[in-house]
Coordinates of C-alpha atoms and ligand atoms in Angstrom, one line a residue:
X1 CA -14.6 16.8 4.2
X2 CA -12.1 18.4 6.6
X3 CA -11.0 16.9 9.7
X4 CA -10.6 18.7 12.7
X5 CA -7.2 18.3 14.3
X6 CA -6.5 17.7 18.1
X7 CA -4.3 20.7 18.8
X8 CA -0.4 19.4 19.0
X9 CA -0.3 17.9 22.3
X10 CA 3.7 17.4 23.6
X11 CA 4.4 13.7 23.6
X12 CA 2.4 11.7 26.2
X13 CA 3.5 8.3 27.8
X14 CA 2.5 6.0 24.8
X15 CA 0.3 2.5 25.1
X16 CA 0.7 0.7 21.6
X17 CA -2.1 -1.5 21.6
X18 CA -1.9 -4.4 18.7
X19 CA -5.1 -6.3 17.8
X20 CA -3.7 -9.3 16.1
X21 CA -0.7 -9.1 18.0
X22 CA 0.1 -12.9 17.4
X23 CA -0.9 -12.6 13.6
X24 CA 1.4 -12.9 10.0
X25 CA 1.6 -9.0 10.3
X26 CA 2.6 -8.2 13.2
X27 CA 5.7 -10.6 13.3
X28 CA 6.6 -9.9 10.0
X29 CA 5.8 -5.8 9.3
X30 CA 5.0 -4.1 13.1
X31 CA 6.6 -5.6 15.5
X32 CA 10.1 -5.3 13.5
X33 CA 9.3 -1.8 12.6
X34 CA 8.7 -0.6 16.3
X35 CA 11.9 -2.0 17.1
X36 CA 13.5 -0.1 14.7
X37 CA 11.5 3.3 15.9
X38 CA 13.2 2.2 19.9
X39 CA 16.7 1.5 18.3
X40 CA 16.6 5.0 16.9
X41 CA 15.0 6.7 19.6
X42 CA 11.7 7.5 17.6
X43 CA 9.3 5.9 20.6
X44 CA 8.1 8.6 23.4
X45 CA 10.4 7.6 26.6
X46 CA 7.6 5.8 28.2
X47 CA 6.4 3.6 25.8
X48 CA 4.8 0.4 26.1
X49 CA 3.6 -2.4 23.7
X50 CA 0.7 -4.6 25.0
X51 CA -0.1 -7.2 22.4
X52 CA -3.1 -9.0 22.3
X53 CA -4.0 -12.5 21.2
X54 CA -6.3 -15.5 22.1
X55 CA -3.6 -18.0 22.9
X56 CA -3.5 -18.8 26.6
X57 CA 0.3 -17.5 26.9
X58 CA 2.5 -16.1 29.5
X59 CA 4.4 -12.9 28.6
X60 CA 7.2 -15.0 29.0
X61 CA 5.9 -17.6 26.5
X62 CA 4.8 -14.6 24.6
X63 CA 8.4 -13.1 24.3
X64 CA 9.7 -17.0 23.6
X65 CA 7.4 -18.1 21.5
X66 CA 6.8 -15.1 19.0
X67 CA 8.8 -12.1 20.0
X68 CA 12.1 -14.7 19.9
X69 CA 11.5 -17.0 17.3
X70 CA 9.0 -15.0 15.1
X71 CA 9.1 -11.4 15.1
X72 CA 13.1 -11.5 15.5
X73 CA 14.8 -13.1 12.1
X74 CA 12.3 -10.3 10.7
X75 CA 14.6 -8.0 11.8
X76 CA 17.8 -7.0 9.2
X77 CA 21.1 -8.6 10.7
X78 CA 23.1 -5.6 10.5
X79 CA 20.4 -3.8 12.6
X80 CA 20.4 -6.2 15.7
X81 CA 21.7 -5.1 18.6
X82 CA 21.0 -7.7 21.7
X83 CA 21.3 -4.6 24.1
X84 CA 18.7 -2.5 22.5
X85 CA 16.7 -6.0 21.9
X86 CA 16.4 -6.7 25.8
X87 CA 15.4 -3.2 26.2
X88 CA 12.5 -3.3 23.2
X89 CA 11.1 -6.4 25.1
X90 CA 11.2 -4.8 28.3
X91 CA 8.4 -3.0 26.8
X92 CA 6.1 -5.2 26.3
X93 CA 3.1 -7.1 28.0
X94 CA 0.6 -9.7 26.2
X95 CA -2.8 -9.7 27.2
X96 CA -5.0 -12.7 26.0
X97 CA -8.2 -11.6 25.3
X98 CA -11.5 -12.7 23.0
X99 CA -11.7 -9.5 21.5
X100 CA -15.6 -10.2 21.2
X101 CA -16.2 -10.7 24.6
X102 CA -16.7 -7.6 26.9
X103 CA -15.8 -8.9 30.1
X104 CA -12.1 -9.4 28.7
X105 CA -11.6 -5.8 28.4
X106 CA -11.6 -5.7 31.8
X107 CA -8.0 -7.2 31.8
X108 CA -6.8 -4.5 28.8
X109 CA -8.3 -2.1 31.5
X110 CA -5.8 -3.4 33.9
X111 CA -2.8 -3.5 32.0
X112 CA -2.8 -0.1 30.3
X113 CA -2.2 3.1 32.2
X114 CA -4.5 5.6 32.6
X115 CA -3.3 9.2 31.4
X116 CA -1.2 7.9 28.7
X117 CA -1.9 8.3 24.8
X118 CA -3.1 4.9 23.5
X119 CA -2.6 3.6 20.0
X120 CA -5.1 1.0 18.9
X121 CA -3.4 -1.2 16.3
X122 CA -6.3 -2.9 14.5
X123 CA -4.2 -5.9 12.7
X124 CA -7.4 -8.0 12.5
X125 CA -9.8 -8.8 9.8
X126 CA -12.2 -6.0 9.1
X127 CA -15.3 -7.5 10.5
X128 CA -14.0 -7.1 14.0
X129 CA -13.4 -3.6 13.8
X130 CA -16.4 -2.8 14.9
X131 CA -16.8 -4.7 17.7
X132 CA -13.4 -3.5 18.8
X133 CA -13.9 -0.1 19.0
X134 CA -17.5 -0.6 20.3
X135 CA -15.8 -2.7 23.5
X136 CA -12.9 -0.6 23.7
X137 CA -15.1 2.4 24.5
X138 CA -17.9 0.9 26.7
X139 CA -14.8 -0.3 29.0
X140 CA -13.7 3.5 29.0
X141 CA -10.5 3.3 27.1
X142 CA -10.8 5.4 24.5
X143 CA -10.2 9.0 25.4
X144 CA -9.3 12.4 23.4
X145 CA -5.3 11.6 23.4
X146 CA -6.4 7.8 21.8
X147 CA -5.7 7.2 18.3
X148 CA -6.6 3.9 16.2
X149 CA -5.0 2.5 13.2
X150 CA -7.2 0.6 10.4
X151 CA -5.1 -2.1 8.6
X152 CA -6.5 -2.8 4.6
X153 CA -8.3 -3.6 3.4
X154 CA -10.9 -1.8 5.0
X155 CA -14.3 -3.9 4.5
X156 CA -15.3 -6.1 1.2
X157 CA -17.3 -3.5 -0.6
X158 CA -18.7 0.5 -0.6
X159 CA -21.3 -0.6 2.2
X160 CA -18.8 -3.0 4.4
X161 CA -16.3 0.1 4.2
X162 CA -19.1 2.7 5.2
X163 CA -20.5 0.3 8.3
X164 CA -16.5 0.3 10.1
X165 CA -16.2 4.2 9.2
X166 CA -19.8 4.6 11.0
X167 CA -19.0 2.4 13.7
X168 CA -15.4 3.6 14.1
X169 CA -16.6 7.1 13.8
X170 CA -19.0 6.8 17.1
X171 CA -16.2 6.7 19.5
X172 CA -13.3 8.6 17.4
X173 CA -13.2 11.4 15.7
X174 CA -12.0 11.7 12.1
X175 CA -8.5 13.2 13.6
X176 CA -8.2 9.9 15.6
X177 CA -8.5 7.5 12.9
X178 CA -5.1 6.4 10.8
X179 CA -6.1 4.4 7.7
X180 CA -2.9 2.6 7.0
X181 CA -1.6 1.9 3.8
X182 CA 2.0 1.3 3.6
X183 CA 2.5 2.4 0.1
X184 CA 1.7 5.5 1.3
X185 CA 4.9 5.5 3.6
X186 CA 7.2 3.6 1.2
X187 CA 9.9 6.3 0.5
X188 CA 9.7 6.4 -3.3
X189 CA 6.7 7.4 -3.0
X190 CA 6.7 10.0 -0.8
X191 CA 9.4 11.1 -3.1
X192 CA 7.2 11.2 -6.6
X193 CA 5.8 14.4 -4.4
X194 CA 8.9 15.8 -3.9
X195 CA 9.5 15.1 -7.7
X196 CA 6.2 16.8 -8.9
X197 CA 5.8 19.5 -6.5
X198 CA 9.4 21.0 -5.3
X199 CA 10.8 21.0 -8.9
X200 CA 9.0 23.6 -11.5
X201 CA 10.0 21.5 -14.9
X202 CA 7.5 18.7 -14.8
X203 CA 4.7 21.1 -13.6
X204 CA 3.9 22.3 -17.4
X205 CA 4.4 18.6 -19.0
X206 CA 2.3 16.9 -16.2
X207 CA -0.9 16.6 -18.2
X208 CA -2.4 15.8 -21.6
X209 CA -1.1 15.7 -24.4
X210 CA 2.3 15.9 -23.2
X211 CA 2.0 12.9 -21.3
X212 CA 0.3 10.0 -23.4
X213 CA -0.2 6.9 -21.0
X214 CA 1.0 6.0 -17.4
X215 CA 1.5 2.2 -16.2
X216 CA 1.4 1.5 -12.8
X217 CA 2.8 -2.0 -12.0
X218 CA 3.0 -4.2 -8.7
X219 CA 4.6 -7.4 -9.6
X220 CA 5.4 -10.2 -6.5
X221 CA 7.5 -13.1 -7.4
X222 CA 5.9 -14.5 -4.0
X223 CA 2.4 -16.8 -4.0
X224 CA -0.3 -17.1 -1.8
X225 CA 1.2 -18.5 0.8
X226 CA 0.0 -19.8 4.2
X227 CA -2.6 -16.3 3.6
X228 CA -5.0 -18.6 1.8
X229 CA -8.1 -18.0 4.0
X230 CA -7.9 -14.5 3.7
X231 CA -6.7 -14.3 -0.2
X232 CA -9.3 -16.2 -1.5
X233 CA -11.9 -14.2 -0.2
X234 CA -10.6 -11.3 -1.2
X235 CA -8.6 -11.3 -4.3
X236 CA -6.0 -9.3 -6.1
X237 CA -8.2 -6.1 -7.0
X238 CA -9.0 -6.1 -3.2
X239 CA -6.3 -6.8 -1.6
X240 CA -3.9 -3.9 -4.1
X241 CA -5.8 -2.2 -6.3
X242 CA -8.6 -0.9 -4.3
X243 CA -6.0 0.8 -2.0
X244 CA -2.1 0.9 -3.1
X245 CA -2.4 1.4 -6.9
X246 CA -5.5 3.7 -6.5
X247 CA -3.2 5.7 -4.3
X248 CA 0.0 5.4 -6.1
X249 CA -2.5 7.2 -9.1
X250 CA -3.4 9.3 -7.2
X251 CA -0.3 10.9 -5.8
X252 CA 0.9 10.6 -10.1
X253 CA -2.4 12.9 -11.2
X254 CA -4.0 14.5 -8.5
X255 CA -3.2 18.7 -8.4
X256 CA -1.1 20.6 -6.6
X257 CA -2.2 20.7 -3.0
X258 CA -2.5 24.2 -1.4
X259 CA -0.4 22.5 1.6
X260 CA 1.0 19.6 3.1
X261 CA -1.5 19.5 5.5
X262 CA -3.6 15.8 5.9
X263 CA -6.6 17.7 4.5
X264 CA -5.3 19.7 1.4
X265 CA -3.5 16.4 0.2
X266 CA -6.3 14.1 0.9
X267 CA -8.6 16.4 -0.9
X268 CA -6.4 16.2 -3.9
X269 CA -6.8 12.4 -3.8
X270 CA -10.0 12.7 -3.2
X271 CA -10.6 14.8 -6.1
X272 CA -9.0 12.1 -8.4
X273 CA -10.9 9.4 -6.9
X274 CA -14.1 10.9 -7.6
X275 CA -13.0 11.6 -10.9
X276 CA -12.4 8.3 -12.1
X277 CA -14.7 7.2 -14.9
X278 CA -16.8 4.3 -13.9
X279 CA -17.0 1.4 -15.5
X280 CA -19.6 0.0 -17.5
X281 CA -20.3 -3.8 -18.3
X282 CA -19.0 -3.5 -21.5
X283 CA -15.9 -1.9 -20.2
X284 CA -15.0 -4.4 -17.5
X285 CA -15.3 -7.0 -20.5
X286 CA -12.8 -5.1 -22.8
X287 CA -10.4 -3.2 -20.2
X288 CA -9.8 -5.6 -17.3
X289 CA -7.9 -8.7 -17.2
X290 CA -8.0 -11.3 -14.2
X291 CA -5.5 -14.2 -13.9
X292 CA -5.1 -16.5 -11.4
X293 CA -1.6 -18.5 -11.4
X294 CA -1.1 -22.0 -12.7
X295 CA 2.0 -24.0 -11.7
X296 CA 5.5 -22.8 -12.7
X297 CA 8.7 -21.7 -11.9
X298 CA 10.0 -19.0 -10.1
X299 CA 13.3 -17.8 -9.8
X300 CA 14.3 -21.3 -11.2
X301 CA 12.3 -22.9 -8.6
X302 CA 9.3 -25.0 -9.0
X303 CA 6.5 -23.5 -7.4
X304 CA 2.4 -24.5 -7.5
X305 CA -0.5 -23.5 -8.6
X306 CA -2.9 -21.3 -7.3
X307 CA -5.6 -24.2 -7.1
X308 CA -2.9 -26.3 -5.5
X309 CA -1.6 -23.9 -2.9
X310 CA -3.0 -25.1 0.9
X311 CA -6.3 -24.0 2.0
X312 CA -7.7 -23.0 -1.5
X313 CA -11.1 -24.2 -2.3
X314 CA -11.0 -27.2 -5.6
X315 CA -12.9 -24.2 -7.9
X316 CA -11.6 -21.0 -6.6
X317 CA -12.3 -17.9 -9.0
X318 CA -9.7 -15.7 -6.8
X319 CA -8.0 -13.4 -8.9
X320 CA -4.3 -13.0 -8.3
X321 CA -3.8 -10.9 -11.3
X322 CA -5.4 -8.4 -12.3
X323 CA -4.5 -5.3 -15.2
X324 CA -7.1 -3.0 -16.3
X325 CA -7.0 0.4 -18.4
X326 CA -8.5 3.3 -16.5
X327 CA -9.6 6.8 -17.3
X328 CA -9.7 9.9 -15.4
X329 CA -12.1 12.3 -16.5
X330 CA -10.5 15.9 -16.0
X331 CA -9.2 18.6 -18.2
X332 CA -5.3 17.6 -16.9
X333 CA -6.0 13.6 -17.8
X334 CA -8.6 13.6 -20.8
X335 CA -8.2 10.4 -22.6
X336 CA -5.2 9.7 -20.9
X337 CA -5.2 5.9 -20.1
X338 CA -3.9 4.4 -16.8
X339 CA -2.6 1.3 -17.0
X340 CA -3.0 -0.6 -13.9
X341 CA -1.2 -4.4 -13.2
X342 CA -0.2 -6.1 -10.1
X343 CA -0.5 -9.9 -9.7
X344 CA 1.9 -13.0 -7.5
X345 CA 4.0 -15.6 -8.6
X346 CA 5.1 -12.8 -11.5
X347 CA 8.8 -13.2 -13.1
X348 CA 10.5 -10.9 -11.0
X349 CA 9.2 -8.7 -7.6
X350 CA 9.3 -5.1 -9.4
X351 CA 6.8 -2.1 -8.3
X352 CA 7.1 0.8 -10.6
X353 CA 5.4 3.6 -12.0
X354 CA 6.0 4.9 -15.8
X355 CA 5.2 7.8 -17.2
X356 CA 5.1 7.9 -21.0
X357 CA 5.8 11.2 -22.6
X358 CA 4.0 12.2 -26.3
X359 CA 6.1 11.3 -29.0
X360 CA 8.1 14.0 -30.5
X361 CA 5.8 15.9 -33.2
X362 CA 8.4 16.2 -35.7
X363 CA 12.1 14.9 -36.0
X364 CA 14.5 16.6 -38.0
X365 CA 17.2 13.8 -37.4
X366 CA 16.9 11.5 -40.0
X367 CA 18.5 8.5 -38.4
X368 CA 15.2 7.7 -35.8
X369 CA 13.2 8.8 -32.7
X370 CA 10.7 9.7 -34.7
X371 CA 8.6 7.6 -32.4
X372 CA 10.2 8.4 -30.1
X373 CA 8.8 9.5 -26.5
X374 CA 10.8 10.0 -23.1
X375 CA 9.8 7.9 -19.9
X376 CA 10.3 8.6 -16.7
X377 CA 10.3 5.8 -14.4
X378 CA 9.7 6.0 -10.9
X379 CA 10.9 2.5 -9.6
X380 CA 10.0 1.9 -5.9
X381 CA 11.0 -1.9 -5.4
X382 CA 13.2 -3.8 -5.4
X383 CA 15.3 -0.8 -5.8
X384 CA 13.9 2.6 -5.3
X385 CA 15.3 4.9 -8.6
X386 CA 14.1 7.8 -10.3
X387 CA 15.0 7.4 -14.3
X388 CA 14.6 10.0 -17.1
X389 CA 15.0 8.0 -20.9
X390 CA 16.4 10.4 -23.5
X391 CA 17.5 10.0 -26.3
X392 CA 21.7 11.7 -26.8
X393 CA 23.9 11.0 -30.3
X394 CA 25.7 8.3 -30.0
X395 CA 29.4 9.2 -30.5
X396 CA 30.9 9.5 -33.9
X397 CA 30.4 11.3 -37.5
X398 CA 26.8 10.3 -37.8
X399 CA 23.7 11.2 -36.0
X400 CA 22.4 8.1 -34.6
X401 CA 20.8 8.6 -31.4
X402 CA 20.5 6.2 -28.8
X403 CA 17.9 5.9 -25.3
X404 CA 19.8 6.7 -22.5
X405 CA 18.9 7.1 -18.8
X406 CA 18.9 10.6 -16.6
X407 CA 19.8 8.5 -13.5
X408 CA 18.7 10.0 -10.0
X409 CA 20.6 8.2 -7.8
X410 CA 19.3 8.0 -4.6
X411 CA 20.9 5.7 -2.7
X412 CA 24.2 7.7 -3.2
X413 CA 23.1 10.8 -2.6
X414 CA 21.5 10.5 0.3
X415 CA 23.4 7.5 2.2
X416 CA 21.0 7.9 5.7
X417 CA 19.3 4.8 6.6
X418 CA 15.7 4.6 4.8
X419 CA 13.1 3.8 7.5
X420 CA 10.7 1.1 5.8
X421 CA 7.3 2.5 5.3
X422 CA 6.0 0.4 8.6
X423 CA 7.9 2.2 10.5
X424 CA 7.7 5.2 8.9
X425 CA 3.6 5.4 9.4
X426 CA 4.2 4.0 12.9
X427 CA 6.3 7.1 13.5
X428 CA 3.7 9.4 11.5
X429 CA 0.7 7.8 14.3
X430 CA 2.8 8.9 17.3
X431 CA 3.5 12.1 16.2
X432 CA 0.2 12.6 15.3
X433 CA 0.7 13.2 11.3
X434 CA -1.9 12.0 9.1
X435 CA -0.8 13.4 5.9
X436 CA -0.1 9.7 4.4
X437 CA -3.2 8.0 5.9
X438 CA -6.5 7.6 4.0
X439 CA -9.7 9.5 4.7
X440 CA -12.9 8.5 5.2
X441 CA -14.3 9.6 1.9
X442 CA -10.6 8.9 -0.2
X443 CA -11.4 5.4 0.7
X444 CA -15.1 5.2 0.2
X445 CA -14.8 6.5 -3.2
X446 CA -11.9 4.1 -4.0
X447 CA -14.4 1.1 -3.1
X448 CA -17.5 3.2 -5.6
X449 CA -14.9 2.8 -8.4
X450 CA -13.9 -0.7 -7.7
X451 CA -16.7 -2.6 -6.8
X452 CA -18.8 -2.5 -9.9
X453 CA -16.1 -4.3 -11.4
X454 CA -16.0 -6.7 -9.0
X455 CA -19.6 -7.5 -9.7
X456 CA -19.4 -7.3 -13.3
X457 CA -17.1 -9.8 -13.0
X458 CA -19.0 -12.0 -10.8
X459 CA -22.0 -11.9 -12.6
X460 CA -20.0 -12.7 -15.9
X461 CA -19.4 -16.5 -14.2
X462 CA -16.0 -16.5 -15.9
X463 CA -13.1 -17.9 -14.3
X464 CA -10.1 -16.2 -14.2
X465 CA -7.4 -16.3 -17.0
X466 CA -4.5 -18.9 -16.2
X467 CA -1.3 -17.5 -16.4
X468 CA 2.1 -19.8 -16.0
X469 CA 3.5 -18.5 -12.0
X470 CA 6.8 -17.0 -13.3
X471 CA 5.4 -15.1 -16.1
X472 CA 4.1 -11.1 -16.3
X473 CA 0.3 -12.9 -16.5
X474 CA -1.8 -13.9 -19.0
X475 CA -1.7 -13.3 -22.8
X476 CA -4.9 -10.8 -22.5
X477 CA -2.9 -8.4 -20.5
X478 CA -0.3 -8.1 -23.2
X479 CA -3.1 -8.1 -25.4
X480 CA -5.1 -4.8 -23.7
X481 CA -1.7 -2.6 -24.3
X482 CA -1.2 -4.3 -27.7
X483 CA -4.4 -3.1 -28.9
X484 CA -3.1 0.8 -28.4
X485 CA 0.2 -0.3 -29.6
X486 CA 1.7 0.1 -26.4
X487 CA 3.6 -2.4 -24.4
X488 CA 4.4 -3.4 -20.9
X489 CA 7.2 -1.7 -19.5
X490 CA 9.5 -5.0 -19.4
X491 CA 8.8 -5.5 -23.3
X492 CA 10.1 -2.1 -23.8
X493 CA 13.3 -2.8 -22.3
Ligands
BG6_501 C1 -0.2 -6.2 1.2 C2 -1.0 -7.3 0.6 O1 -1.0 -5.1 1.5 O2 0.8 -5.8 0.4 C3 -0.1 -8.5 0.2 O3 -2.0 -7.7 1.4 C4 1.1 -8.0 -0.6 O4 -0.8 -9.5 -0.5 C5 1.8 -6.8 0.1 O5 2.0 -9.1 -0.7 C6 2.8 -6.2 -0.8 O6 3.5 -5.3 -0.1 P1 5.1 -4.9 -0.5 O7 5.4 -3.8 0.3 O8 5.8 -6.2 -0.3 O9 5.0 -4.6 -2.0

C-alpha cells in the first residue's frame, strides 16, 4: 500500500478539533502536550483549539472547570508559565455538541473558520468514529488541507478495525489519516532506529543466531482506575499488545527501510506484521499467559483487586496481564522467540526492550562466561537508557570476569528538553509527518495476528490467572521462560 502525499503545503491557520475534549485523555495527555507545543512556539501563529463535549458549559465554565482544575496540575511545575498559560487559553473555544446528532454540526460549522487546516482529534471510543467523520463531512468540514487523528485502540477486532478504516477512508484520504500510538513518539524509541540504522556494528549481529531471544516488557505499577468501563471490555492484549508492543517489535526486527519516508518505514512494519506466525489452539494454550490482579501492595501501599476495583463486573475475565512467546517467520528471525509482557498493578512501572545475544561458542577463560551472552537493553521508562552488558576482568592477578554495563548516557549528552511523545505526534500532525503513525494495513494485520488469540481464549472458558498486584504476574509467566531456561529480565539482575 503507498499513500499518496498532499504536496507540502506552508503552514495554514490551524483549527485543532478534539472529540472527547472533556474526557481522561485529553486532560491528562493532549491538552498538556499542546501547551507545551504554544510554550515552545511549535503551534502555527493562528492556531485555535475548539473542544468538544456534551456538557452544557460555557467556555468560561469550560476553561474553569477543566482547563483550570483538570488539564492544568497535568502540566510539569517547572514548565508553567502563567503568561504563556493566559495566552494558550486564549486559544480556545468549547462547543457542546452530541456528536451523533447532525444538526449539532451546525454549531462546529460556526465556530471553525473556513480556509484554515483542521485537525480532527478523535479522543472518543472507536464506535463513534464513524459517525464522526460521516457528520463532519455531510456538514462540509472536511476539506483537502483537513487531517484526523485515530486514538487506540482502533475497533475490537480485524472486522471492527476494517469498518472505521472503510468509513474513515470515504471522506479522507490515506495521507489524511494519523493513527496514533504514542509509543511510536516516545523518544527511546525513536532512538532504537537511530541505534539500528545510523551505526554499522549492530547491522551484521541483528539476526539469528547471533541474537537468541528478545523480551519486550511494559510493566505499570498503576491499576485500572476510574477507566473500568472501557478496560474491561477491552483487556490488556487490546488495550497494549495489539498496538504498542506489536510496534515496539516491529521497529526491533523489521529491515532496513530504503527511507524515512511514512511509506518505506511502514512497509517495513508491515512486512513484520504479516510475518508473524499465527497461532494455533494448541499454541495459545502453551505460549500465552493471562493474569488479572488480585489485591496487594504497591509501592508499600495497599491497593485492590482487580474484581474489587469500581465499575468491574462480580465475574470479570478481563485480562490485565498478559505474556506470550512469539515467532516471526523470516530468514533474519527463524526460531527466534519474542517474548512479549505488559500487565498493571506490576512491582515497579518499567518499559524496556532486551535483546539477548548468543552465548559465546567457546571460552578460553577458565574462570566463567561460558554461558555467557551480552544484552543490550533498551530501557524507555521510567528512565530512557541505552545499556550494552559485557563482560571485562575484574582487576587483579586472576582472570575473573565480571558483567558490566556499556552505558549510553542520554540524558547527559544531550541535555535539551525531551518533548513527551504526545506532544511530539501532535507536532508530527501539524507538520504533516506521518512516519510514526500506523497504516491502514500495519494495523489490520496487527488485529489478524491478535485476534485468534483472543478467541482461543474465549472459547477456552478459563479465567485469567490471579497474580498478587505488586508482583511481575503470575507463576505461568515465569514458568513460559523457565521452560527455555531463560528468565525475565528482573530475575537476571
Ligand atoms: C495506553 C493504555 O495506551 O497506554 C493505558 O490505554 C496505559 O492502559 C498507557 O496505561 C501506558 O502508557 P505509558 O506511556 O504510561 O506507558
Amino acid at each position: 500500500m503507498t499513500t499518496k502525499h498532499a504536496s507540502a503545503t506552508p503552514d495554514l491557520p490551524l483549527d485543532m478539533i478534539i472529540f472527547g475534549g472533556t474526557g481522561d485523555l485529553s486532560f491528562r495527555k493532549l491538552l498538556p502536550a499542546l501547551y507545551m507545543a504554544h510554550l515552545h512556539c511549535n503551534l502555527p501563529p493562528d492556531t485555535r483549539i475548539l473542544t468538544i463535549g456534551r456538557k452544557p458549559w460555557s467556555r468560561e465554565e469550560y476553561i474553569n472547570e477543566f482547563m483550570e482544575s483538570k488539564a492544568k496540575p497535568f502540566i510539569e511545575k517547572k514548565a508553567f508559565d502563567s503568561g504563556a498559560w493566559d495566552k494558550f487559553l486564549s486559544l480556545f473555544e468549547y462547543v457542546r455538541m452530541d456528536v451523533d446528532s447532525i444538526e449539532d454540526y451546525e454549531r462546529l460549522k460556526a465556530v471553525s473558520r473556513p480556509g484554515v487546516r483542521r485537525v480532527f482529534y478523535l479522543a472518543t471510543s472507536p464506535d463513534l468514529f464513524t459517525n464522526i467523520c460521516d457528520n463532519l463531512a455531510a456538514a462540509g468540514l472536511v476539506d483537502g488541507n483537513s487531517r484526523v487523528v485515530l486514538e487506540k485502540p482502533l475497533g475490537h477486532d480485524l472486522a471492527s478495525a476494517q469498518e472505521i478504516n472503510v468509513a474513515v477512508g470515504k471522506h479522507f484520504s490515506e495521507a489524511q489519516i494519523y493513527r496514533i500510538d504514542h509509543y511510536l513518539g516516545k523518544e527511546t524509541v525513536q532512538n532504537l532506529m537511530v541505534l539500528r540504522f545510523g551505526n554499522a556494528i549492530f547491522g551484521p549481529l541483528w539476526q539469528a543466531p547471533y541474537i537468541k531471544r528478545v523480551q519486550i516488557t511494559v510493566a505499570e505499577e498503576v491499576g485500572v482506575g476510574s477507566r473500568a468501563g472501557f478496560y474491561d471490555k477491552t483487556g490488556a492484549l487490546r488495550d497494549m499488545v495489539q498496538n504498542h508492543l506489536l510496534q515496539l517489535l516491529c521497529i526491533v526486527a523489521m529491515e532496513p527501510p530504503v527511507s524515512l519516508d511514512p511509506d518505506a518505514v511502514r512497509d517495513e512494519k508491515l512486512k513484520v506484521l504479516r510475518s508473524l506466525r499465527p497461532m494455533t489452539p494448541e499454541d495459545i494454550a502453551r505460549d500465552t499467559v493471562r493474569g488479572q490482579y488480585t489485591a496487594g501492595a504497591v509501592n508499600g501501599e495497599p491497593v485492590k483487586g482487580y474484581l474489587e476495583e469500581d465499575n468491574v463486573p462480580p465475574n470479570s475475565h478481563a485480562e490485565t496481564f498478559v505474556a506470550l512467546r512469539a515467532y516471526i517467520n523470516n530468514w533474519r528471525w527463524a526460531n527466534v522467540p519474542f517474548f512479549l509482557r505488559t500487565g498493571k498493578r506490576m512491582q515497579k512501572k518499567v518499559s524496556e526492550i532486551v535483546i539477548e545475544f548468543s552465548e559465546l561458542p567457546f571460552s578460553i577463560i577458565p574462570s566463567g562466561g561460558r554461558n555467557y551472552g551480552n544484552r543490550l537493553v533498551i530501557q524507555l521508562q521510567p528512565e530512557e537508557s541505552i545499556q550494552l552488558q559485557m563482560l571485562a576482568k575484574e582487576p587483579g592477578s586472576g582472570m575473573h570476569m565480571l558483567p558490566v554495563n556499556l552505558n549510553l548516557d542520554l540524558q547527559q549528552a544531550f541535555t535539551e528538553r525531551r518533548a513527551e511523545a504526545y506532544e511530539r505526534l501532535l507536532i508530527d500532525v501539524i507538520r504533516g509527518r506521518l512516519t510514526h503513525f500506523m497504516r491502514r494495513d500495519e494495523l489490520e494485520a496487527a488485529w489478524a495476528w491478535a485476534e485468534p488469540i483472543l478467541e482461543g481464549w474465549s472459547k477456552s472458558g478459563e479465567r485469567p490467572r490471579g497474580y498478587t498486584a505488586g508482583t511481575f504476574g503470575p507463576a505461568a509467566s515465569t514458568a513460559l521462560m523457565a521452560r527455555e531456561n531463560a528468565v525475565w529480565a528482573e530475575e537476571s539482575q
